[in-house]
C-alpha cells in the first residue's frame, strides 16, 4: 500500500495577509516543509472560485458569517477568497512546492461550494482525486493544511468514508474557530470516525 501527504488549501487568502485569514496559519508552513521530504507522493488541494461564487457574501448582499440556503443546503457566507488566478489563490511563496506532483481543484463552479476535495456540498464528486489515488493504490493519507474546521475536516471525513487510512498531523493544521471550540470539535469528530491524530515529531522520528 502506498501513502501520500495531502496539503489542503495552503493559499495566500488563508494566510495572515489574506482575505479569509486563518489565525496563526503561517506557523504550519515550516512544519509542512519539514514533512515534504519524507514522502514520495505530495499532493495539494486548491480552493478555486469564480468571482461570483455562491459562498461569497458579496454575491448575496449579505454580511460575512450569515448563511443562505441554496438547493436545500445551508451555505455559510465568506469574504471573497481564492478567486482563480488572483494573488489569494496562489500557494504561499514560503511553501516548498518542488515536490508537489499533483494538485486537485475544488469550488470551481459558481453555484456549489466545496470544502472536501472528494465531494461537493451537494455530494457530487468534487475532483478526480479518488480515482487517481485508488489507481495508484495510495490508500493511506497524511493530511495537513487549512482550515482544520472546514476543508481539512470535510476532506478527512470523506476520505474515511471512502475507506482511506487517515492520519492528521495536528501541528500542520490551523482552524478558523468562528465559534470557540470548533477546532476541538473537528478533531473529536475526525477521531471518532477513525482518523489517527499525531504531531509531526512522530513522523520525523519514525
Ligand atoms: C475554506 C472556507 C471557505 C477552507 C475554504 O479551506 O477551509 N474555508 N473556503
Ligand atoms: Zn472557499
PDB file of C-alpha atoms and ligand atoms in Angstrom:
ATOM      1  CA  UNK A   1       0.000   0.000   0.000  1.00  0.00           C
ATOM      2  CA  UNK A   2       1.272   3.435  -0.901  1.00  0.00           C
ATOM      3  CA  UNK A   3       0.906   6.610   1.117  1.00  0.00           C
ATOM      4  CA  UNK A   4       0.753  10.329   0.376  1.00  0.00           C
ATOM      5  CA  UNK A   5       0.996  13.700   2.037  1.00  0.00           C
ATOM      6  CA  UNK A   6      -2.087  15.766   1.165  1.00  0.00           C
ATOM      7  CA  UNK A   7      -1.676  19.519   1.721  1.00  0.00           C
ATOM      8  CA  UNK A   8      -5.049  21.271   1.937  1.00  0.00           C
ATOM      9  CA  UNK A   9      -5.510  24.847   0.658  1.00  0.00           C
ATOM     10  CA  UNK A  10      -2.178  26.428   1.608  1.00  0.00           C
ATOM     11  CA  UNK A  11      -3.176  29.561  -0.294  1.00  0.00           C
ATOM     12  CA  UNK A  12      -2.459  33.222   0.412  1.00  0.00           C
ATOM     13  CA  UNK A  13      -6.071  34.107   1.256  1.00  0.00           C
ATOM     14  CA  UNK A  14      -5.991  31.698   4.226  1.00  0.00           C
ATOM     15  CA  UNK A  15      -2.632  33.006   5.445  1.00  0.00           C
ATOM     16  CA  UNK A  16      -2.252  36.065   7.717  1.00  0.00           C
ATOM     17  CA  UNK A  17      -2.349  38.681   4.910  1.00  0.00           C
ATOM     18  CA  UNK A  18      -5.280  37.059   3.133  1.00  0.00           C
ATOM     19  CA  UNK A  19      -8.974  37.914   2.970  1.00  0.00           C
ATOM     20  CA  UNK A  20     -10.011  34.833   4.966  1.00  0.00           C
ATOM     21  CA  UNK A  21      -7.005  34.730   7.250  1.00  0.00           C
ATOM     22  CA  UNK A  22      -6.850  31.686   9.498  1.00  0.00           C
ATOM     23  CA  UNK A  23      -5.284  32.691  12.843  1.00  0.00           C
ATOM     24  CA  UNK A  24      -1.598  31.704  13.128  1.00  0.00           C
ATOM     25  CA  UNK A  25      -1.782  29.851   9.829  1.00  0.00           C
ATOM     26  CA  UNK A  26       1.774  30.828   8.848  1.00  0.00           C
ATOM     27  CA  UNK A  27       3.006  28.544  11.640  1.00  0.00           C
ATOM     28  CA  UNK A  28       2.092  25.437   9.637  1.00  0.00           C
ATOM     29  CA  UNK A  29       4.419  26.246   6.732  1.00  0.00           C
ATOM     30  CA  UNK A  30       7.752  25.233   8.343  1.00  0.00           C
ATOM     31  CA  UNK A  31       6.073  22.104   9.719  1.00  0.00           C
ATOM     32  CA  UNK A  32       4.795  21.109   6.276  1.00  0.00           C
ATOM     33  CA  UNK A  33       8.129  21.937   4.619  1.00  0.00           C
ATOM     34  CA  UNK A  34       9.797  19.537   7.033  1.00  0.00           C
ATOM     35  CA  UNK A  35       7.335  16.757   6.245  1.00  0.00           C
ATOM     36  CA  UNK A  36       7.516  17.033   2.442  1.00  0.00           C
ATOM     37  CA  UNK A  37      10.911  15.276   2.037  1.00  0.00           C
ATOM     38  CA  UNK A  38       9.531  12.245   3.918  1.00  0.00           C
ATOM     39  CA  UNK A  39       7.031  11.472   1.153  1.00  0.00           C
ATOM     40  CA  UNK A  40       7.259  10.136  -2.345  1.00  0.00           C
ATOM     41  CA  UNK A  41       3.754  11.382  -3.112  1.00  0.00           C
ATOM     42  CA  UNK A  42       2.978  15.007  -2.274  1.00  0.00           C
ATOM     43  CA  UNK A  43      -0.398  16.328  -3.398  1.00  0.00           C
ATOM     44  CA  UNK A  44      -2.258  19.569  -2.848  1.00  0.00           C
ATOM     45  CA  UNK A  45      -5.841  20.723  -2.878  1.00  0.00           C
ATOM     46  CA  UNK A  46      -6.689  24.194  -4.057  1.00  0.00           C
ATOM     47  CA  UNK A  47      -9.772  26.317  -3.417  1.00  0.00           C
ATOM     48  CA  UNK A  48     -10.540  27.754  -6.868  1.00  0.00           C
ATOM     49  CA  UNK A  49     -13.536  30.057  -7.007  1.00  0.00           C
ATOM     50  CA  UNK A  50     -15.104  32.151  -9.758  1.00  0.00           C
ATOM     51  CA  UNK A  51     -15.747  35.849  -8.920  1.00  0.00           C
ATOM     52  CA  UNK A  52     -19.465  35.251  -8.257  1.00  0.00           C
ATOM     53  CA  UNK A  53     -19.065  32.173  -6.087  1.00  0.00           C
ATOM     54  CA  UNK A  54     -22.050  31.035  -4.011  1.00  0.00           C
ATOM     55  CA  UNK A  55     -20.015  31.265  -0.788  1.00  0.00           C
ATOM     56  CA  UNK A  56     -19.204  34.972  -1.197  1.00  0.00           C
ATOM     57  CA  UNK A  57     -21.303  37.329   0.967  1.00  0.00           C
ATOM     58  CA  UNK A  58     -20.896  39.924  -1.823  1.00  0.00           C
ATOM     59  CA  UNK A  59     -22.983  37.795  -4.189  1.00  0.00           C
ATOM     60  CA  UNK A  60     -25.963  37.931  -1.827  1.00  0.00           C
ATOM     61  CA  UNK A  61     -25.543  41.454  -0.446  1.00  0.00           C
ATOM     62  CA  UNK A  62     -25.299  39.908   2.969  1.00  0.00           C
ATOM     63  CA  UNK A  63     -22.721  40.047   5.725  1.00  0.00           C
ATOM     64  CA  UNK A  64     -19.867  37.660   6.253  1.00  0.00           C
ATOM     65  CA  UNK A  65     -20.893  34.950   8.697  1.00  0.00           C
ATOM     66  CA  UNK A  66     -24.556  34.993   7.654  1.00  0.00           C
ATOM     67  CA  UNK A  67     -25.968  31.971   5.861  1.00  0.00           C
ATOM     68  CA  UNK A  68     -28.215  31.393   2.854  1.00  0.00           C
ATOM     69  CA  UNK A  69     -29.974  28.218   1.766  1.00  0.00           C
ATOM     70  CA  UNK A  70     -29.026  27.157  -1.751  1.00  0.00           C
ATOM     71  CA  UNK A  71     -30.511  23.992  -3.281  1.00  0.00           C
ATOM     72  CA  UNK A  72     -31.566  22.843   0.171  1.00  0.00           C
ATOM     73  CA  UNK A  73     -28.048  23.182   1.585  1.00  0.00           C
ATOM     74  CA  UNK A  74     -27.129  25.798   4.189  1.00  0.00           C
ATOM     75  CA  UNK A  75     -24.312  27.917   2.839  1.00  0.00           C
ATOM     76  CA  UNK A  76     -22.030  29.907   5.122  1.00  0.00           C
ATOM     77  CA  UNK A  77     -21.035  33.264   3.634  1.00  0.00           C
ATOM     78  CA  UNK A  78     -17.364  34.200   3.474  1.00  0.00           C
ATOM     79  CA  UNK A  79     -15.370  37.161   2.213  1.00  0.00           C
ATOM     80  CA  UNK A  80     -14.318  36.867  -1.434  1.00  0.00           C
ATOM     81  CA  UNK A  81     -11.374  34.460  -1.439  1.00  0.00           C
ATOM     82  CA  UNK A  82      -9.252  32.206  -3.640  1.00  0.00           C
ATOM     83  CA  UNK A  83     -10.517  33.714  -6.887  1.00  0.00           C
ATOM     84  CA  UNK A  84      -8.862  31.767  -9.662  1.00  0.00           C
ATOM     85  CA  UNK A  85      -5.708  33.491 -10.891  1.00  0.00           C
ATOM     86  CA  UNK A  86      -5.589  36.175  -8.191  1.00  0.00           C
ATOM     87  CA  UNK A  87      -2.913  36.574  -5.505  1.00  0.00           C
ATOM     88  CA  UNK A  88      -5.061  34.987  -2.799  1.00  0.00           C
ATOM     89  CA  UNK A  89      -5.404  31.861  -4.913  1.00  0.00           C
ATOM     90  CA  UNK A  90      -1.650  31.277  -5.123  1.00  0.00           C
ATOM     91  CA  UNK A  91       0.116  28.942  -2.742  1.00  0.00           C
ATOM     92  CA  UNK A  92       2.264  30.619  -0.146  1.00  0.00           C
ATOM     93  CA  UNK A  93       5.682  31.541  -1.560  1.00  0.00           C
ATOM     94  CA  UNK A  94       7.191  30.021   1.579  1.00  0.00           C
ATOM     95  CA  UNK A  95       5.751  26.586   0.814  1.00  0.00           C
ATOM     96  CA  UNK A  96       8.289  24.256  -0.718  1.00  0.00           C
ATOM     97  CA  UNK A  97       6.436  23.417  -3.927  1.00  0.00           C
ATOM     98  CA  UNK A  98       9.070  21.475  -5.854  1.00  0.00           C
ATOM     99  CA  UNK A  99       7.911  18.024  -4.834  1.00  0.00           C
ATOM    100  CA  UNK A 100       4.200  18.582  -5.448  1.00  0.00           C
ATOM    101  CA  UNK A 101       3.324  16.135  -8.203  1.00  0.00           C
ATOM    102  CA  UNK A 102      -0.423  16.559  -8.439  1.00  0.00           C
ATOM    103  CA  UNK A 103      -2.969  19.189  -7.458  1.00  0.00           C
ATOM    104  CA  UNK A 104      -6.724  18.869  -7.161  1.00  0.00           C
ATOM    105  CA  UNK A 105      -9.145  21.787  -7.531  1.00  0.00           C
ATOM    106  CA  UNK A 106     -12.441  22.378  -5.789  1.00  0.00           C
ATOM    107  CA  UNK A 107     -15.149  25.029  -5.633  1.00  0.00           C
ATOM    108  CA  UNK A 108     -14.745  25.791  -9.318  1.00  0.00           C
ATOM    109  CA  UNK A 109     -18.424  26.118 -10.187  1.00  0.00           C
ATOM    110  CA  UNK A 110     -20.342  29.282  -9.221  1.00  0.00           C
ATOM    111  CA  UNK A 111     -23.339  27.610  -7.643  1.00  0.00           C
ATOM    112  CA  UNK A 112     -21.986  24.986  -5.289  1.00  0.00           C
ATOM    113  CA  UNK A 113     -19.431  25.210  -2.510  1.00  0.00           C
ATOM    114  CA  UNK A 114     -16.931  22.529  -1.795  1.00  0.00           C
ATOM    115  CA  UNK A 115     -14.992  22.059   1.432  1.00  0.00           C
ATOM    116  CA  UNK A 116     -13.939  18.468   0.813  1.00  0.00           C
ATOM    117  CA  UNK A 117     -11.743  17.556  -2.137  1.00  0.00           C
ATOM    118  CA  UNK A 118     -13.771  14.338  -2.505  1.00  0.00           C
ATOM    119  CA  UNK A 119     -17.391  15.596  -2.590  1.00  0.00           C
ATOM    120  CA  UNK A 120     -19.026  18.993  -3.013  1.00  0.00           C
ATOM    121  CA  UNK A 121     -21.816  20.267  -0.734  1.00  0.00           C
ATOM    122  CA  UNK A 122     -24.378  18.542  -2.986  1.00  0.00           C
ATOM    123  CA  UNK A 123     -22.465  15.254  -2.504  1.00  0.00           C
ATOM    124  CA  UNK A 124     -21.324  15.109  -6.120  1.00  0.00           C
ATOM    125  CA  UNK A 125     -17.670  14.144  -6.753  1.00  0.00           C
ATOM    126  CA  UNK A 126     -15.593  17.294  -6.373  1.00  0.00           C
ATOM    127  CA  UNK A 127     -12.479  16.179  -8.221  1.00  0.00           C
ATOM    128  CA  UNK A 128     -10.867  13.128  -9.766  1.00  0.00           C
ATOM    129  CA  UNK A 129      -8.798  12.505  -6.611  1.00  0.00           C
ATOM    130  CA  UNK A 130     -10.473   9.255  -5.522  1.00  0.00           C
ATOM    131  CA  UNK A 131      -9.909   7.614  -8.923  1.00  0.00           C
ATOM    132  CA  UNK A 132      -6.364   8.959  -9.050  1.00  0.00           C
ATOM    133  CA  UNK A 133      -5.420   7.599  -5.613  1.00  0.00           C
ATOM    134  CA  UNK A 134      -7.090   4.216  -5.964  1.00  0.00           C
ATOM    135  CA  UNK A 135      -5.488   3.641  -9.382  1.00  0.00           C
ATOM    136  CA  UNK A 136      -2.102   4.072  -7.717  1.00  0.00           C
ATOM    137  CA  UNK A 137      -3.022   2.029  -4.646  1.00  0.00           C
ATOM    138  CA  UNK A 138      -2.482   5.104  -2.450  1.00  0.00           C
ATOM    139  CA  UNK A 139      -4.754   4.205   0.450  1.00  0.00           C
ATOM    140  CA  UNK A 140      -3.059   5.957   3.362  1.00  0.00           C
ATOM    141  CA  UNK A 141      -3.239   9.756   3.566  1.00  0.00           C
ATOM    142  CA  UNK A 142      -1.334  12.065   5.881  1.00  0.00           C
ATOM    143  CA  UNK A 143      -3.321  15.300   5.880  1.00  0.00           C
ATOM    144  CA  UNK A 144      -2.207  18.838   6.797  1.00  0.00           C
ATOM    145  CA  UNK A 145      -3.374  22.340   5.906  1.00  0.00           C
ATOM    146  CA  UNK A 146      -6.159  24.896   6.296  1.00  0.00           C
ATOM    147  CA  UNK A 147      -8.611  25.137   7.772  1.00  0.00           C
ATOM    148  CA  UNK A 148      -8.984  22.370  10.368  1.00  0.00           C
ATOM    149  CA  UNK A 149     -12.682  23.077  10.990  1.00  0.00           C
ATOM    150  CA  UNK A 150     -13.740  23.356   7.318  1.00  0.00           C
ATOM    151  CA  UNK A 151     -11.792  21.959   4.387  1.00  0.00           C
ATOM    152  CA  UNK A 152      -9.487  19.712   6.408  1.00  0.00           C
ATOM    153  CA  UNK A 153     -12.383  18.311   8.456  1.00  0.00           C
ATOM    154  CA  UNK A 154     -14.641  17.590   5.469  1.00  0.00           C
ATOM    155  CA  UNK A 155     -11.773  16.105   3.454  1.00  0.00           C
ATOM    156  CA  UNK A 156     -10.853  13.822   6.362  1.00  0.00           C
ATOM    157  CA  UNK A 157     -14.444  12.644   6.932  1.00  0.00           C
ATOM    158  CA  UNK A 158     -14.933  11.848   3.243  1.00  0.00           C
ATOM    159  CA  UNK A 159     -11.565  10.081   2.988  1.00  0.00           C
ATOM    160  CA  UNK A 160     -12.584   7.862   5.908  1.00  0.00           C
ATOM    161  CA  UNK A 161     -15.942   7.166   4.299  1.00  0.00           C
ATOM    162  CA  UNK A 162     -14.099   6.149   1.130  1.00  0.00           C
ATOM    163  CA  UNK A 163     -12.002   3.703   3.183  1.00  0.00           C
ATOM    164  CA  UNK A 164      -8.678   5.519   3.240  1.00  0.00           C
ATOM    165  CA  UNK A 165      -6.498   5.224   6.301  1.00  0.00           C
ATOM    166  CA  UNK A 166      -6.178   8.804   7.541  1.00  0.00           C
ATOM    167  CA  UNK A 167      -3.531  10.374   9.732  1.00  0.00           C
ATOM    168  CA  UNK A 168      -3.884  14.044  10.712  1.00  0.00           C
ATOM    169  CA  UNK A 169      -0.725  15.911  11.570  1.00  0.00           C
ATOM    170  CA  UNK A 170      -2.083  18.403  14.089  1.00  0.00           C
ATOM    171  CA  UNK A 171       0.758  20.925  14.138  1.00  0.00           C
ATOM    172  CA  UNK A 172       0.428  21.136  10.338  1.00  0.00           C
ATOM    173  CA  UNK A 173      -3.173  22.374  10.604  1.00  0.00           C
ATOM    174  CA  UNK A 174      -4.867  25.560  11.896  1.00  0.00           C
ATOM    175  CA  UNK A 175      -8.540  26.286  12.489  1.00  0.00           C
ATOM    176  CA  UNK A 176     -10.732  29.346  11.838  1.00  0.00           C
ATOM    177  CA  UNK A 177     -12.641  28.887  15.135  1.00  0.00           C
ATOM    178  CA  UNK A 178     -15.623  31.083  14.201  1.00  0.00           C
ATOM    179  CA  UNK A 179     -17.226  29.597  17.311  1.00  0.00           C
ATOM    180  CA  UNK A 180     -14.969  28.893  20.266  1.00  0.00           C
ATOM    181  CA  UNK A 181     -14.228  25.153  20.384  1.00  0.00           C
ATOM    182  CA  UNK A 182     -14.682  24.478  16.661  1.00  0.00           C
ATOM    183  CA  UNK A 183     -11.144  23.138  16.412  1.00  0.00           C
ATOM    184  CA  UNK A 184     -11.592  20.673  19.293  1.00  0.00           C
ATOM    185  CA  UNK A 185     -14.951  19.565  17.903  1.00  0.00           C
ATOM    186  CA  UNK A 186     -13.366  18.980  14.487  1.00  0.00           C
ATOM    187  CA  UNK A 187     -10.548  16.861  15.937  1.00  0.00           C
ATOM    188  CA  UNK A 188     -13.071  14.970  18.094  1.00  0.00           C
ATOM    189  CA  UNK A 189     -15.172  14.095  15.070  1.00  0.00           C
ATOM    190  CA  UNK A 190     -12.167  13.033  12.991  1.00  0.00           C
ATOM    191  CA  UNK A 191     -11.007  10.746  15.792  1.00  0.00           C
ATOM    192  CA  UNK A 192     -14.475   9.319  16.387  1.00  0.00           C
ATOM    193  CA  UNK A 193     -14.742   8.414  12.693  1.00  0.00           C
ATOM    194  CA  UNK A 194     -11.375   6.657  12.707  1.00  0.00           C
ATOM    195  CA  UNK A 195      -8.620   9.159  11.896  1.00  0.00           C
ATOM    196  CA  UNK A 196      -5.338   8.983  13.809  1.00  0.00           C
ATOM    197  CA  UNK A 197      -4.137  12.304  15.252  1.00  0.00           C
ATOM    198  CA  UNK A 198      -0.400  12.824  15.601  1.00  0.00           C
ATOM    199  CA  UNK A 199       2.227  15.577  15.836  1.00  0.00           C
ATOM    200  CA  UNK A 200       4.877  15.981  13.147  1.00  0.00           C
ATOM    201  CA  UNK A 201       7.603  14.872  15.602  1.00  0.00           C
ATOM    202  CA  UNK A 202       6.164  11.354  15.493  1.00  0.00           C
ATOM    203  CA  UNK A 203       6.667  11.229  11.718  1.00  0.00           C
ATOM    204  CA  UNK A 204      10.070  12.879  11.731  1.00  0.00           C
ATOM    205  CA  UNK A 205      11.303  10.287  14.234  1.00  0.00           C
ATOM    206  CA  UNK A 206       9.890   7.165  12.613  1.00  0.00           C
TER     207      UNK A 206
HETATM  208  C1  LIG B   1     -12.170  27.033   3.351  1.00  0.00           C
HETATM  209  C2  LIG B   1     -13.865  28.442   3.957  1.00  0.00           C
HETATM  210  C3  LIG B   1     -14.145  28.690   2.626  1.00  0.00           C
HETATM  211  C4  LIG B   1     -11.065  26.123   3.803  1.00  0.00           C
HETATM  212  C5  LIG B   1     -12.443  27.263   2.024  1.00  0.00           C
HETATM  213  O1  LIG B   1     -10.098  25.911   3.036  1.00  0.00           O
HETATM  214  O2  LIG B   1     -11.146  25.605   4.940  1.00  0.00           O
HETATM  215  N1  LIG B   1     -12.890  27.611   4.311  1.00  0.00           N
HETATM  216  N2  LIG B   1     -13.441  28.083   1.667  1.00  0.00           N
HETATM  217 ZN1  LIG B   2     -13.715  28.593  -0.410  1.00  0.00          ZN
END
